[in-house]
Each structure stands twice: as structure tokens, then as C-alpha cells.
mmCIF file of C-alpha atoms and ligand atoms in Angstrom:
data_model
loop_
_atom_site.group_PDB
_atom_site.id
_atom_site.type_symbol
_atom_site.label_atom_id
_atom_site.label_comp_id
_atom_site.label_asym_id
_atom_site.label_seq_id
_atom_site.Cartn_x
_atom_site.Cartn_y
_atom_site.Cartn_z
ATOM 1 C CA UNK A 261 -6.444 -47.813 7.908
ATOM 2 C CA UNK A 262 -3.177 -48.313 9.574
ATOM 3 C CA UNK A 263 -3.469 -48.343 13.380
ATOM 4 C CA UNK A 264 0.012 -48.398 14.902
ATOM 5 C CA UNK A 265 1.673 -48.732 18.773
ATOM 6 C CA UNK A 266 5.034 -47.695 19.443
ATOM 7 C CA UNK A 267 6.322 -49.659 22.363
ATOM 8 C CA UNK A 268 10.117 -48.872 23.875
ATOM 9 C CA UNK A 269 11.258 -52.002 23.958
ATOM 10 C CA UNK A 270 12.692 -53.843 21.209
ATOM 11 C CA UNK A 271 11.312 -57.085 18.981
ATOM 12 C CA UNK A 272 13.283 -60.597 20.846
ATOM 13 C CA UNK A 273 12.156 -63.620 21.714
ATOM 14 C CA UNK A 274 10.526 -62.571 25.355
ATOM 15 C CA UNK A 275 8.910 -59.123 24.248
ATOM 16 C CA UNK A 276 7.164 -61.105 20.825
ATOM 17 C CA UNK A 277 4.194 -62.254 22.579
ATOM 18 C CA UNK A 278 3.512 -57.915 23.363
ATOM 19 C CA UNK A 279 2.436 -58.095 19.378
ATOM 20 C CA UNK A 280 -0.559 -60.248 20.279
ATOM 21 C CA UNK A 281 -3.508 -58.834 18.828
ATOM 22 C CA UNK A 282 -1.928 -57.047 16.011
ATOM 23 C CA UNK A 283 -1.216 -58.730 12.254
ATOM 24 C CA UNK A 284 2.154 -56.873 12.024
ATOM 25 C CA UNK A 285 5.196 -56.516 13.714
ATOM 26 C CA UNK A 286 7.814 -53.712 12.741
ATOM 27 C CA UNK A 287 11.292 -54.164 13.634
ATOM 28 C CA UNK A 288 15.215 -53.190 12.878
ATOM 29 C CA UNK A 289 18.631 -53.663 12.244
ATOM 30 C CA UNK A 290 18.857 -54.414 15.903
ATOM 31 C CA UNK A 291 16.110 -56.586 16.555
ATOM 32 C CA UNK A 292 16.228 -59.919 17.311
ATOM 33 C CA UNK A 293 14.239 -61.990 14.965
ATOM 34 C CA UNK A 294 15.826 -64.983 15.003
ATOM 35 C CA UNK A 295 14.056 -68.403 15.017
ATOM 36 C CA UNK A 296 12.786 -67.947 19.154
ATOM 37 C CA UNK A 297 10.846 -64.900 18.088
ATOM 38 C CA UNK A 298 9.309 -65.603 14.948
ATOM 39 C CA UNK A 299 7.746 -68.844 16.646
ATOM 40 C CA UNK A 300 6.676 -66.506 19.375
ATOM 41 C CA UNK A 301 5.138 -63.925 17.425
ATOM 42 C CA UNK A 302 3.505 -67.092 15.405
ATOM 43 C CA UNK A 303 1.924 -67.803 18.785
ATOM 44 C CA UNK A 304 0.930 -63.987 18.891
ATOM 45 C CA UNK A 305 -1.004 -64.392 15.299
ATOM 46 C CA UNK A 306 1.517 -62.073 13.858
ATOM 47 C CA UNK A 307 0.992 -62.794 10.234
ATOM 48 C CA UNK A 308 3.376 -59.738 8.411
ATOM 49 C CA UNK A 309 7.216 -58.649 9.791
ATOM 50 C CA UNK A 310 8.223 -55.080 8.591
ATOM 51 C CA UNK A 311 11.838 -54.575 8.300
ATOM 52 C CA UNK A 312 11.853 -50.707 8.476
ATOM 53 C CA UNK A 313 15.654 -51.292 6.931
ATOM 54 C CA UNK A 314 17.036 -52.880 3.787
ATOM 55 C CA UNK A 315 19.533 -55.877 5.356
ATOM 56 C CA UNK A 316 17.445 -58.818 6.621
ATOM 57 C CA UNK A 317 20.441 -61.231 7.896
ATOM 58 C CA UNK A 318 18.812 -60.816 11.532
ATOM 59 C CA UNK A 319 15.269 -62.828 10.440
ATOM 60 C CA UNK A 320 15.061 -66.316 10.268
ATOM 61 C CA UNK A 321 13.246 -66.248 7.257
ATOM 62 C CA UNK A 322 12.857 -70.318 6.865
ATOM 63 C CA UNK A 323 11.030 -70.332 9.955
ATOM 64 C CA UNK A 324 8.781 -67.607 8.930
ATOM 65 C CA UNK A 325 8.275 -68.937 5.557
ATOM 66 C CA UNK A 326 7.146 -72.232 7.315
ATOM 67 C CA UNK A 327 4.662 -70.350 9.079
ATOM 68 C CA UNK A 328 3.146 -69.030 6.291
ATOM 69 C CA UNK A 329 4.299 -65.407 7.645
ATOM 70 C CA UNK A 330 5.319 -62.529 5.040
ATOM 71 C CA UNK A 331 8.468 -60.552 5.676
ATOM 72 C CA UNK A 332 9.069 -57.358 3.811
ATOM 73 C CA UNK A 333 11.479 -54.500 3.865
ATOM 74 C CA UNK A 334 12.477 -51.522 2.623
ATOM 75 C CA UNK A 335 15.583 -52.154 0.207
ATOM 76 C CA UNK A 336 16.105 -48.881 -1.144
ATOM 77 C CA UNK A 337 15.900 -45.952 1.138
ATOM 78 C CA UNK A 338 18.534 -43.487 0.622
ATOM 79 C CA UNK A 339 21.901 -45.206 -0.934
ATOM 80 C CA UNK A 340 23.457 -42.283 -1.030
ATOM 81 C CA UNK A 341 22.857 -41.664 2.629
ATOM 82 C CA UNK A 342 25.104 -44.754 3.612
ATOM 83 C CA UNK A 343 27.604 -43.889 0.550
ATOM 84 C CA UNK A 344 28.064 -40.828 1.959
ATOM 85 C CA UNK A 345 28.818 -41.710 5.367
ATOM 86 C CA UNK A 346 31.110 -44.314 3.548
ATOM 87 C CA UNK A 347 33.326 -41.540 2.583
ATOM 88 C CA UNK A 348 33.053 -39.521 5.240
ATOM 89 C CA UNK A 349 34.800 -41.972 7.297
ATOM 90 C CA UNK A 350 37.536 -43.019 4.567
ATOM 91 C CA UNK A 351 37.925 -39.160 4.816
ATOM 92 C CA UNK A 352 38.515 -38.888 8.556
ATOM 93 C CA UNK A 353 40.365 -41.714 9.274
ATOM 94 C CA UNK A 354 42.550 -40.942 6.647
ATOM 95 C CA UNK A 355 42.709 -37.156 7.445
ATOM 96 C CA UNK A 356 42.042 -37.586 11.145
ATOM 97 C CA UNK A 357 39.715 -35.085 11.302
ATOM 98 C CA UNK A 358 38.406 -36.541 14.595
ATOM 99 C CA UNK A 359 42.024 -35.896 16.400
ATOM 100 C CA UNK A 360 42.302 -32.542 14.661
ATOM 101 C CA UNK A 361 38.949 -31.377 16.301
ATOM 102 C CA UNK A 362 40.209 -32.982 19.722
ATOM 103 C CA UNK A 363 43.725 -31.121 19.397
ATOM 104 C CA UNK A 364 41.981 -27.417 18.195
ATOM 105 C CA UNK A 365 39.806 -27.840 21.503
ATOM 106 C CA UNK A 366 42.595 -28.271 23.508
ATOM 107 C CA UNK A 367 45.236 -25.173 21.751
ATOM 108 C CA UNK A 368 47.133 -28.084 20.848
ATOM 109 C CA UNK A 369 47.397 -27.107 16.526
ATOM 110 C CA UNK A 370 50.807 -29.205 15.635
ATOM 111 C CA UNK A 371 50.132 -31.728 13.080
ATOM 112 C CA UNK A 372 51.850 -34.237 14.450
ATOM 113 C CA UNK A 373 49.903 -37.934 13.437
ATOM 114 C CA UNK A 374 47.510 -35.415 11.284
ATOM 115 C CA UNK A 375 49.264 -36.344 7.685
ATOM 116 C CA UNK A 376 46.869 -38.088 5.350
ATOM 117 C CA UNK A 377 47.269 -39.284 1.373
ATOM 118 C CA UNK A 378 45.389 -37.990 -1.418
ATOM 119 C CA UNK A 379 42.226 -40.491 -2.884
ATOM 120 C CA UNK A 380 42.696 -37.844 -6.065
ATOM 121 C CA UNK A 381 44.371 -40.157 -8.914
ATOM 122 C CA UNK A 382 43.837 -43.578 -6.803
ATOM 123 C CA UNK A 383 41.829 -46.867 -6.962
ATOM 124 C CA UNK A 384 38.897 -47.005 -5.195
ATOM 125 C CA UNK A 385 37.753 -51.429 -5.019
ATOM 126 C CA UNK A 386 33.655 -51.145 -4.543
ATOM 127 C CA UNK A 387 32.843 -55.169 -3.356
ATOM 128 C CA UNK A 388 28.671 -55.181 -4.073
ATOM 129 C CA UNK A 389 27.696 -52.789 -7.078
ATOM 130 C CA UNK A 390 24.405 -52.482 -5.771
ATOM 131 C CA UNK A 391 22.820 -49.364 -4.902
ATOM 132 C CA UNK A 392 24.841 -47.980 -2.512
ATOM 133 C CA UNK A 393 27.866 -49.171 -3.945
ATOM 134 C CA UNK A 394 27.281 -47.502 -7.085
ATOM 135 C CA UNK A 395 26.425 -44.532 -5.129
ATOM 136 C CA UNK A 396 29.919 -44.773 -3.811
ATOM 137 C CA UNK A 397 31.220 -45.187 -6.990
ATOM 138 C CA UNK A 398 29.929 -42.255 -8.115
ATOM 139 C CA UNK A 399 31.420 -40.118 -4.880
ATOM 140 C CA UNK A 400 35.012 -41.986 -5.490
ATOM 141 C CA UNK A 401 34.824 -40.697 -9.244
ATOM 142 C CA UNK A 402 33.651 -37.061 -8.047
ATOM 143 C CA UNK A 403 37.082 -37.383 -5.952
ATOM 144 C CA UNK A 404 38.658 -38.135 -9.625
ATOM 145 C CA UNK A 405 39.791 -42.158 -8.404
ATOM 146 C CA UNK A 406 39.264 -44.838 -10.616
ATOM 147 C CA UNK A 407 37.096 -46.906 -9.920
ATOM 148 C CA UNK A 408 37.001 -50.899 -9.951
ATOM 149 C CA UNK A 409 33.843 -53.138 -8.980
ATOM 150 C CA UNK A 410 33.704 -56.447 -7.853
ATOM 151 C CA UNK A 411 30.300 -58.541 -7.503
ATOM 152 C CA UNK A 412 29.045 -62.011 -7.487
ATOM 153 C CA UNK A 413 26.529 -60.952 -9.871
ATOM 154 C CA UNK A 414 27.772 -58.015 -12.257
ATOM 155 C CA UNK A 415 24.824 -55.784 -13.587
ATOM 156 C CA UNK A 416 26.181 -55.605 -17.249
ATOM 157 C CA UNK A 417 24.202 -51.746 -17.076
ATOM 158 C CA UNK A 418 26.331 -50.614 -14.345
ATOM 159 C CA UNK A 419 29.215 -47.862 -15.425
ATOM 160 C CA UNK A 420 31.993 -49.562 -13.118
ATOM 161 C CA UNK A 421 34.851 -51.502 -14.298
ATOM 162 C CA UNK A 422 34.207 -54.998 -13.389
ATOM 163 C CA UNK A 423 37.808 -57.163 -11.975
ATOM 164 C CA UNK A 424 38.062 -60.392 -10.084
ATOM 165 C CA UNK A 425 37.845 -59.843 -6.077
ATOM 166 C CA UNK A 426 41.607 -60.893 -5.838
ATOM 167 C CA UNK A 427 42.290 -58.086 -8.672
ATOM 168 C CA UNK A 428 40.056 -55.927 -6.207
ATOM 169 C CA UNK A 429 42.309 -56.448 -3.183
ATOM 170 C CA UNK A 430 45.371 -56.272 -5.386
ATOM 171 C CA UNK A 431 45.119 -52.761 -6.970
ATOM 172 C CA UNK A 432 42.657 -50.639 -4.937
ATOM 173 C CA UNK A 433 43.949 -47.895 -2.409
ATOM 174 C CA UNK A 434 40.063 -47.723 -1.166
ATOM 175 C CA UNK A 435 38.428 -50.781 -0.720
ATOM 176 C CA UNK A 436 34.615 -50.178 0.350
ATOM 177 C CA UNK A 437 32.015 -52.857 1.378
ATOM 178 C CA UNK A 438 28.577 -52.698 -0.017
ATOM 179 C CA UNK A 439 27.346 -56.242 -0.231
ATOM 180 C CA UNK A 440 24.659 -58.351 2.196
ATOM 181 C CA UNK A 441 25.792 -60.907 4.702
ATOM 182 C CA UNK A 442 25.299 -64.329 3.578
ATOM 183 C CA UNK A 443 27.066 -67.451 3.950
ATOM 184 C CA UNK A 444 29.169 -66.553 1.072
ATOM 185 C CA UNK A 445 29.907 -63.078 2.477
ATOM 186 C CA UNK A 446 30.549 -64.267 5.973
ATOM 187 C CA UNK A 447 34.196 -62.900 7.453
ATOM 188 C CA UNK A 448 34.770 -61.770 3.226
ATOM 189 C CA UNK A 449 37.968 -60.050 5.167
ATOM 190 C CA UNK A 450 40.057 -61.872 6.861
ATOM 191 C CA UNK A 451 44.020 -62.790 7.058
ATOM 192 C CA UNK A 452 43.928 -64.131 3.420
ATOM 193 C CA UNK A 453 42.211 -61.683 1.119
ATOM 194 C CA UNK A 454 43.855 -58.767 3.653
ATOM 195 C CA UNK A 455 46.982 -60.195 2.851
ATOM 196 C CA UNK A 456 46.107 -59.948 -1.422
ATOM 197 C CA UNK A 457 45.530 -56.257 -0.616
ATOM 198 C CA UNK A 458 47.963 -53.097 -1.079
ATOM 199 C CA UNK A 459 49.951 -52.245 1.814
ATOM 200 C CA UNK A 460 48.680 -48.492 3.197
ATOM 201 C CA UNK A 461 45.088 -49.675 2.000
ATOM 202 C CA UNK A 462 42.033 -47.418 3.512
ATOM 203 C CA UNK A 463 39.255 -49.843 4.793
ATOM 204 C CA UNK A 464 35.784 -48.976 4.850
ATOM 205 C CA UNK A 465 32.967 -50.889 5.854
ATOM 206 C CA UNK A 466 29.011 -49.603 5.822
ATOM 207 C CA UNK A 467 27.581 -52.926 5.192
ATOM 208 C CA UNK A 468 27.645 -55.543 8.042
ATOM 209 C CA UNK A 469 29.712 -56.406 10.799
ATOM 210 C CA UNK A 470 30.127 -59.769 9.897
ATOM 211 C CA UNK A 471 31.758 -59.727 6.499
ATOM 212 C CA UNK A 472 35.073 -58.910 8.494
ATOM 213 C CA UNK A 473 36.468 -61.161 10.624
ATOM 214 C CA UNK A 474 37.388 -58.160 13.260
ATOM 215 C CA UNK A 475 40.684 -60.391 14.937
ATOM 216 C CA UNK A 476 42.123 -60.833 11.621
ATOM 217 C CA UNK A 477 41.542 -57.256 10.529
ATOM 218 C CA UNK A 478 42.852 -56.235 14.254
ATOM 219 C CA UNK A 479 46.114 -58.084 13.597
ATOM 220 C CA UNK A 480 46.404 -56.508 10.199
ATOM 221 C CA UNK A 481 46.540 -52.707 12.049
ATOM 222 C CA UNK A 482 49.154 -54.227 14.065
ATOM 223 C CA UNK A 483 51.213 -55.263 11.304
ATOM 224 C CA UNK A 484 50.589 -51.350 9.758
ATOM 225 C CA UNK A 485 48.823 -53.141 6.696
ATOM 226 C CA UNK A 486 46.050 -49.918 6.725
ATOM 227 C CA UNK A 487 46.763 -46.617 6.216
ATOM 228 C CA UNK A 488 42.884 -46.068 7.924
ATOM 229 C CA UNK A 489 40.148 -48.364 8.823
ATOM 230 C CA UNK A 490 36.208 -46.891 9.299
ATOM 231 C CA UNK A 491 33.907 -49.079 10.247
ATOM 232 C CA UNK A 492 30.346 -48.170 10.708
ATOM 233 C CA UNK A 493 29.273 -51.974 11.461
ATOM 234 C CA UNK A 494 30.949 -54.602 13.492
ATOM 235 C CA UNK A 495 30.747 -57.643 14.891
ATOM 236 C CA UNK A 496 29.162 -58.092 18.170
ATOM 237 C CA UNK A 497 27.285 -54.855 17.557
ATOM 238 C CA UNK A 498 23.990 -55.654 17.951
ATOM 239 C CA UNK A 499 24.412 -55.620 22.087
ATOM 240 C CA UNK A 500 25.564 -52.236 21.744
ATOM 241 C CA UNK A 501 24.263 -50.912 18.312
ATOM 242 C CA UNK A 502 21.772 -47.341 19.522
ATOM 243 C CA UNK A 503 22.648 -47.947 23.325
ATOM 244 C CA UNK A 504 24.251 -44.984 25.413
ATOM 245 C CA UNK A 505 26.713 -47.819 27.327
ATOM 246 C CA UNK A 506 28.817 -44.724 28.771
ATOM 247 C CA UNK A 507 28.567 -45.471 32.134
ATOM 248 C CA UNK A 508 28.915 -49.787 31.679
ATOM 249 C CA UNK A 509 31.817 -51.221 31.622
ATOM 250 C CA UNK A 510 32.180 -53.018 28.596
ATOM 251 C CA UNK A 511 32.649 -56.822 28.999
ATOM 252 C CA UNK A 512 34.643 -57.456 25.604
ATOM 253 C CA UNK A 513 38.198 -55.984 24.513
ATOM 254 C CA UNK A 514 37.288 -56.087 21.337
ATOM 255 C CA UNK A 515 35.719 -52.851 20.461
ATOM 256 C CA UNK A 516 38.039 -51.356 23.141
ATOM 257 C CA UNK A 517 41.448 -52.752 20.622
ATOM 258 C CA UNK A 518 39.599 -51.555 17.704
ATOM 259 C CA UNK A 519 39.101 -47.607 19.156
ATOM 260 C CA UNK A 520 43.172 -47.861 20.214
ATOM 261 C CA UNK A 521 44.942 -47.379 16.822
ATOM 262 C CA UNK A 522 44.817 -44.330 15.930
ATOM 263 C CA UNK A 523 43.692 -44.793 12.505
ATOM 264 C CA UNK A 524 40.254 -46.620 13.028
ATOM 265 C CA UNK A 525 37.240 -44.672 12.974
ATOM 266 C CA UNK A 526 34.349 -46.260 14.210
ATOM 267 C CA UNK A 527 30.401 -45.005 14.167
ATOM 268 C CA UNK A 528 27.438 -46.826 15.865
ATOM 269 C CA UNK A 529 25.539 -47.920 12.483
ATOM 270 C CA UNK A 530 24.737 -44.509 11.508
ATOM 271 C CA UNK A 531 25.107 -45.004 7.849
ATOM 272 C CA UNK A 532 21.428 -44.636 6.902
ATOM 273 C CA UNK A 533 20.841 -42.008 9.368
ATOM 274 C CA UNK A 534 19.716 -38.925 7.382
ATOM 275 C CA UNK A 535 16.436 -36.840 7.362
ATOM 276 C CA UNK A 536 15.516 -37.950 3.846
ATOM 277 C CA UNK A 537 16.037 -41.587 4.739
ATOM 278 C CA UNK A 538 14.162 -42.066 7.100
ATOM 279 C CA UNK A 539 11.370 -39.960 5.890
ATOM 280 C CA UNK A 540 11.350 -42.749 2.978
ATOM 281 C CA UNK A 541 11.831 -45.545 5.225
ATOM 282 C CA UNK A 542 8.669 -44.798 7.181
ATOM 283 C CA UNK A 543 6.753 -43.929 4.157
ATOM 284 C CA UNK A 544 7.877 -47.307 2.698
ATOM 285 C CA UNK A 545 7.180 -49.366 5.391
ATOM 286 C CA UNK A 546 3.572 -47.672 5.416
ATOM 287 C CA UNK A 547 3.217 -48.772 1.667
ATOM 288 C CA UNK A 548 4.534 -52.017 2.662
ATOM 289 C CA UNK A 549 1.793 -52.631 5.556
ATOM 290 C CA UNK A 550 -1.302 -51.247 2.689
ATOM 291 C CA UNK A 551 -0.518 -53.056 0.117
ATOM 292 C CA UNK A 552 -0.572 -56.564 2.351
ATOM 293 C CA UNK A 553 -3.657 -55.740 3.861
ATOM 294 C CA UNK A 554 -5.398 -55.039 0.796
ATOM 295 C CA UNK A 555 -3.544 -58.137 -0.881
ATOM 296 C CA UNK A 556 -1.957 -56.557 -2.925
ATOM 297 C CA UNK A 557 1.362 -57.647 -5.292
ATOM 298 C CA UNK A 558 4.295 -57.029 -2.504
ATOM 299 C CA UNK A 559 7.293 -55.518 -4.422
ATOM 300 C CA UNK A 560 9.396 -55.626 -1.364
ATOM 301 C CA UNK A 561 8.719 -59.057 0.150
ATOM 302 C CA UNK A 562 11.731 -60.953 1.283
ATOM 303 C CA UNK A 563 9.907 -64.238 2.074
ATOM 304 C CA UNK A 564 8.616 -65.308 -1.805
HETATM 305 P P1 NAI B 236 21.804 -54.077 -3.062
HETATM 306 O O1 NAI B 236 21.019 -55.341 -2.973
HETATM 307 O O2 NAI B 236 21.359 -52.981 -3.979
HETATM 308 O O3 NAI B 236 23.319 -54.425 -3.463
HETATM 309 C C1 NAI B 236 24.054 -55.492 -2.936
HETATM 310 C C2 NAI B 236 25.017 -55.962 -4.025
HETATM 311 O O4 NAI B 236 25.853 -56.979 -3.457
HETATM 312 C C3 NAI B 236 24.310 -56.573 -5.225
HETATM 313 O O5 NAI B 236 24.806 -56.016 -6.424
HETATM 314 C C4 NAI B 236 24.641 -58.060 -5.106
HETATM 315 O O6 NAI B 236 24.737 -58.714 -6.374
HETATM 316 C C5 NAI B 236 25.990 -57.996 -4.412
HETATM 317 N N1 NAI B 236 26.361 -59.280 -3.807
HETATM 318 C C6 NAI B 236 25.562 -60.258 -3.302
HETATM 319 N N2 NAI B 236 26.301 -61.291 -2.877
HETATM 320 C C7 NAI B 236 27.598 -60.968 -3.127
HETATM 321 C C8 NAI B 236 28.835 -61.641 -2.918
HETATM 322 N N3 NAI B 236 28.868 -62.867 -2.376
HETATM 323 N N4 NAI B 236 29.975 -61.020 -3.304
HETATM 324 C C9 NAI B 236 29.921 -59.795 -3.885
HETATM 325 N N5 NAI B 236 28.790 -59.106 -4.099
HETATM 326 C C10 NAI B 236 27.646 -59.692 -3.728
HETATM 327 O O7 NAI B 236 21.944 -53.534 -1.570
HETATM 328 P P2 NAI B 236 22.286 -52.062 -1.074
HETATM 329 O O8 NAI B 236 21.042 -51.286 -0.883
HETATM 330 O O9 NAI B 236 23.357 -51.484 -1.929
HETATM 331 O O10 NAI B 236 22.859 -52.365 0.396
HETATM 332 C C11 NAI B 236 24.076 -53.067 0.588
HETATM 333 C C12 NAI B 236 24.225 -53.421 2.050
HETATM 334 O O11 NAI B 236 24.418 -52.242 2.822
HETATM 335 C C13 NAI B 236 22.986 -54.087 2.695
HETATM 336 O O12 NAI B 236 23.008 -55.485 2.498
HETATM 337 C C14 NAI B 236 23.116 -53.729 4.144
HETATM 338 O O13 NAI B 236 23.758 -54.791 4.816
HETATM 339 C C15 NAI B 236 24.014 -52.500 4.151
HETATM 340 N N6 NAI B 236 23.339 -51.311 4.691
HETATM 341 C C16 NAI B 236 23.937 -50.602 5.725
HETATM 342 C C17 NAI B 236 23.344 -49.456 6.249
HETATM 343 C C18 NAI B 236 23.983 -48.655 7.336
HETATM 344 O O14 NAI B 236 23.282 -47.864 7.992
HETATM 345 N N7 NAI B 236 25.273 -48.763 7.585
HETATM 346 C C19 NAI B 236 22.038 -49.011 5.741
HETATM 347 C C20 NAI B 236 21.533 -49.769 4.611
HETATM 348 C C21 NAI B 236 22.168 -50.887 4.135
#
């Protein structure tokens, strides 16, 4: 049996030690377990970290390893939940359907700054063919694009035409990201691969904040390299990521730049946020915490 406490304030380095007693912690996207914290829950005799999400980039895994902890997560929730969303924002930042709702509310129904491109008959560049960016794949076909994959490790049983990333950036109209921050990954985007890419190229990015460098990317909207740009990550998110900051005022221009051009769509890591999802994510997690407690083989352990 399972016995579980849900406490309001999220896993860092000074709330850790509030897991004493218990042999798990559970944490997110926007927790902080970075080296500080896992030595404090250590201290706490937390012996198991849940990652109730499938990116673990925010877990200093080393450290935990060293302790002899066990880190799992849940890697496949709902890809088609964050593939999804993935379109939907290549769809309204390229169709603007954000201003359009804004200009209805307000009798304003010109369509001036409204006009859009087709994605029927275009290249859509997926960078990660893993689950979600297959799932994409699949969407861009629905929308009759053609689809081209690029991935440090090709799965020879994927349907997706595999190219070169600098054949990616050359010939895709679309360009999606769906692979995990790593040191490889790390600013991915930036001047030199956005300058290998089409000119009027729609940017989307589900995956993580940090595999665009966001100053480079800014001065490519400046020089009108994108026809649209959603982002659903960024950098610097994880002060803000699930906080209602409406009445702050924020300390960094960055974000501010970013919501200025008027064809950047930007959501607060909402990619995986869909009834199914998280229905799966908690059940996961659940499985997760059973089958370490009874020993048993853990198929989703990040720390092996
Ligand atoms: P996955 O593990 O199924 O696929 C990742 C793919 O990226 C794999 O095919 C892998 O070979 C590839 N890859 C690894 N290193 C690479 C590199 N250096 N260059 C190119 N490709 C590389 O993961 P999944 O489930 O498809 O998730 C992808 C990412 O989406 C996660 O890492 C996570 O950061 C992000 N994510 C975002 C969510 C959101 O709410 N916005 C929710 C869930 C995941």
C-alpha cells in the first residue's frame, strides 16, 4: 500500500528535508532537483525520486546514482497530447488565430496581419523521431506535408524519411523539436543552423527551452527569417513555468521581446496537458512506486 501527502510547495533544495520520513519523493518538470536537493533529500532517507513527467534534464542523476537512490519516470504518457499542441501552435501562429479572436471581440473583422500559408504540399523537418515526434509526423502527413526526420539515432522501423540535420534546416517549411536536452542538444538553434534554414520557416518547439538559444532565435524574428515561431518551452521558464505572475513585474525582457512580434505564440508548458495524460501519468507513477517497493524489475528507471 501506497500512502501519499500532497504538500503545496514544490521539491528544491530548502523544502527536501519536508520528505523526511517517507522513501519517495514525487516531483516535476518544474522542480528543482538539482545536486542541493538530492543531497538533502539523501539526508531525509529518501531512497526513490518519481518524475511524474517524461524529460529528466532537471535531476542530477550522478549525484543520485552515488547515493544509491533510484530515479524513475514516466516516458510515455500521451505523445500525441504534446504533438498535438505542437500543431496547434504552428497553426495559430501561422494563422493568427490568437489576434483573430482578439479583433472579433473587439468588432474589429479586417484581416489585416491575419494572412497565413498553407502546410498542405510542404516539408515538415521532425528533429527527435521519438514518440512524440512520430506522433507529429503522423499529424504533418494528415495535413498532406512531407515529411523529413532527423535523429542522432534513426529507428530503422520508423516510416519517416531520414536526412542529415543540415538537409533538415535546408528544405523544411515546418521544423518541429521533439528531442531531450543534453549536452549535445543544448542551444540545437541558434544563429548557425537558423541561418541553414528556409527563409519564411514556421518554428515550433514542445520539447525544452534550452535547445534554442532564445537571443539568437530573437534576432532571427528581427531579421523576418520566420514566417511564425510557437514555443511551448523556453529558457528561463522554470521561474515562471505554472505561476499566475500577472500582477509581478517581470524582471527579464526576454519573455517580454519574445510576446512583441506578432508572429510568436507562446504557451506556459502546456504540451502534455490533456485529461488522458495525466490520467496515465498518475497511474504510471503509481506502477512506478509498486513495483520498487516490492523490488520489482523497474522498466522506467532513469538511474541504471
Ligand atoms: P523519446 O525518447 O521517445 O524521443 C526522443 C528522440 O530524440 C529519440 O528518438 C532520440 O534518439 C532522439 N535524440 C536524442 N538525442 C538526439 C540528438 N542529439 N539529436 C537528435 N535527436 C536526438 O521522447 P519523447 O517522449 O518523444 O519526448 C521528447 C521530448 O519532449 C522530451 O525529451 C521532453 O523534453 C519533451 N516533452 C515535452 C512536454 C511538454 O509538455 N511540452 C511533455 C513531454 C515531453
Amino acid at each position: 500500500e501506497i500512502e501519499v501527502e500532497y504538500l503545496k510547495t514544490g521539491l528544491a533544495a530548502r523544502t527536501a528535508s519536508l520528505a523526511k520520513g517517507y522513501d519517495a519523493v514525487c516531483a516535476f518538470v518544474n522542480s528543482d532537483v538539482g545536486t542541493k536537493t538530492v543531497e538533502a533529500l539523501h539526508e531525509a532517507g529518501v531512497k526513490l525520486i518519481l518524475m511524474r513527467c517524461a524529460g529528466f534534464n532537471n535531476v542530477d542523476l550522478e549525484r543520485a546514482k552515488g547515493y544509491g537512490m533510484t530515479v524513475t519516470r514516466v516516458p510515455s504518457y500521451s505523445p500525441e497530447a504534446v504533438a498535438e499542441h505542437a500543431m496547434a501552435l504552428a497553426l495559430t501562429a501561422n494563422r493568427h488565430t490568437h489576434k483573430a479572436y482578439i479583433k472579433c471581440r473587439e468588432n474589429d473583422f479586417s484581416l489585416n496581419g491575419l494572412m497565413g500559408v498553407d502546410l498542405y504540399k510542404k516539408t515538415a523537418g521532425i528533429i527527435g523521431t521519438g514518440k512524440i515526434g512520430m506522433a507529429m509526423a503522423r499529424i504533418c502527413r494528415g495535413f498532406g506535408m512531407r515529411v523529413l526526420g532527423y535523429d542522432m539515432y534513426p529507428n530503422p522501423n520508423n516510416d519517416i524519411e531520414y536526412v542529415t540535420l543540415d538537409e533538415l534546416l535546408a528544405q523544411s517549411d515546418l521544423i518541429s523539436l521533439h528531442c531531450p536536452l543534453t549536452e549535445q542538444t543544448h542551444h540545437l538553434i541558434n544563429r548557425e543552423s537558423i541561418a541553414k534554414m528556409k527563409d519564411g520557416v514556421i518554428l515550433v518547439n514542445t520539447s525544452r527551452g534550452g535547445l534554442v538559444n532564445t537571443e539568437e532565435l530573437i534576432e532571427g524574428i528581427r531579421k523576418g527569417k520566420f514566417f511564425a515561431v510557437g514555443l511551448d518551452v523556453y529558457e528561463e521558464e522554470n521561474d515562471k513555468v505554472y505561476e499566475d505572475l500577472s500582477g509581478t513585474i517581470l524582471q527579464s525582457s526576454t519573455m517580454a521581446r519574445l510576446l512583441s512580434f506578432p508572429n510568436v505564440m507562446v504557451t506556459s508548458h502546456q504540451g502534455f496537458f490533456t485529461r488522458e495524460a495525466l490520467e496515465a501519468i498518475s497511474r504510471i507513477t503509481l506502477e512506478n512506486a509498486a513495483a520498487f517497493e516490492k523490488g520489482e524489475t523497474l522498466v522506467n528507471e532513469v538511474t541504471k
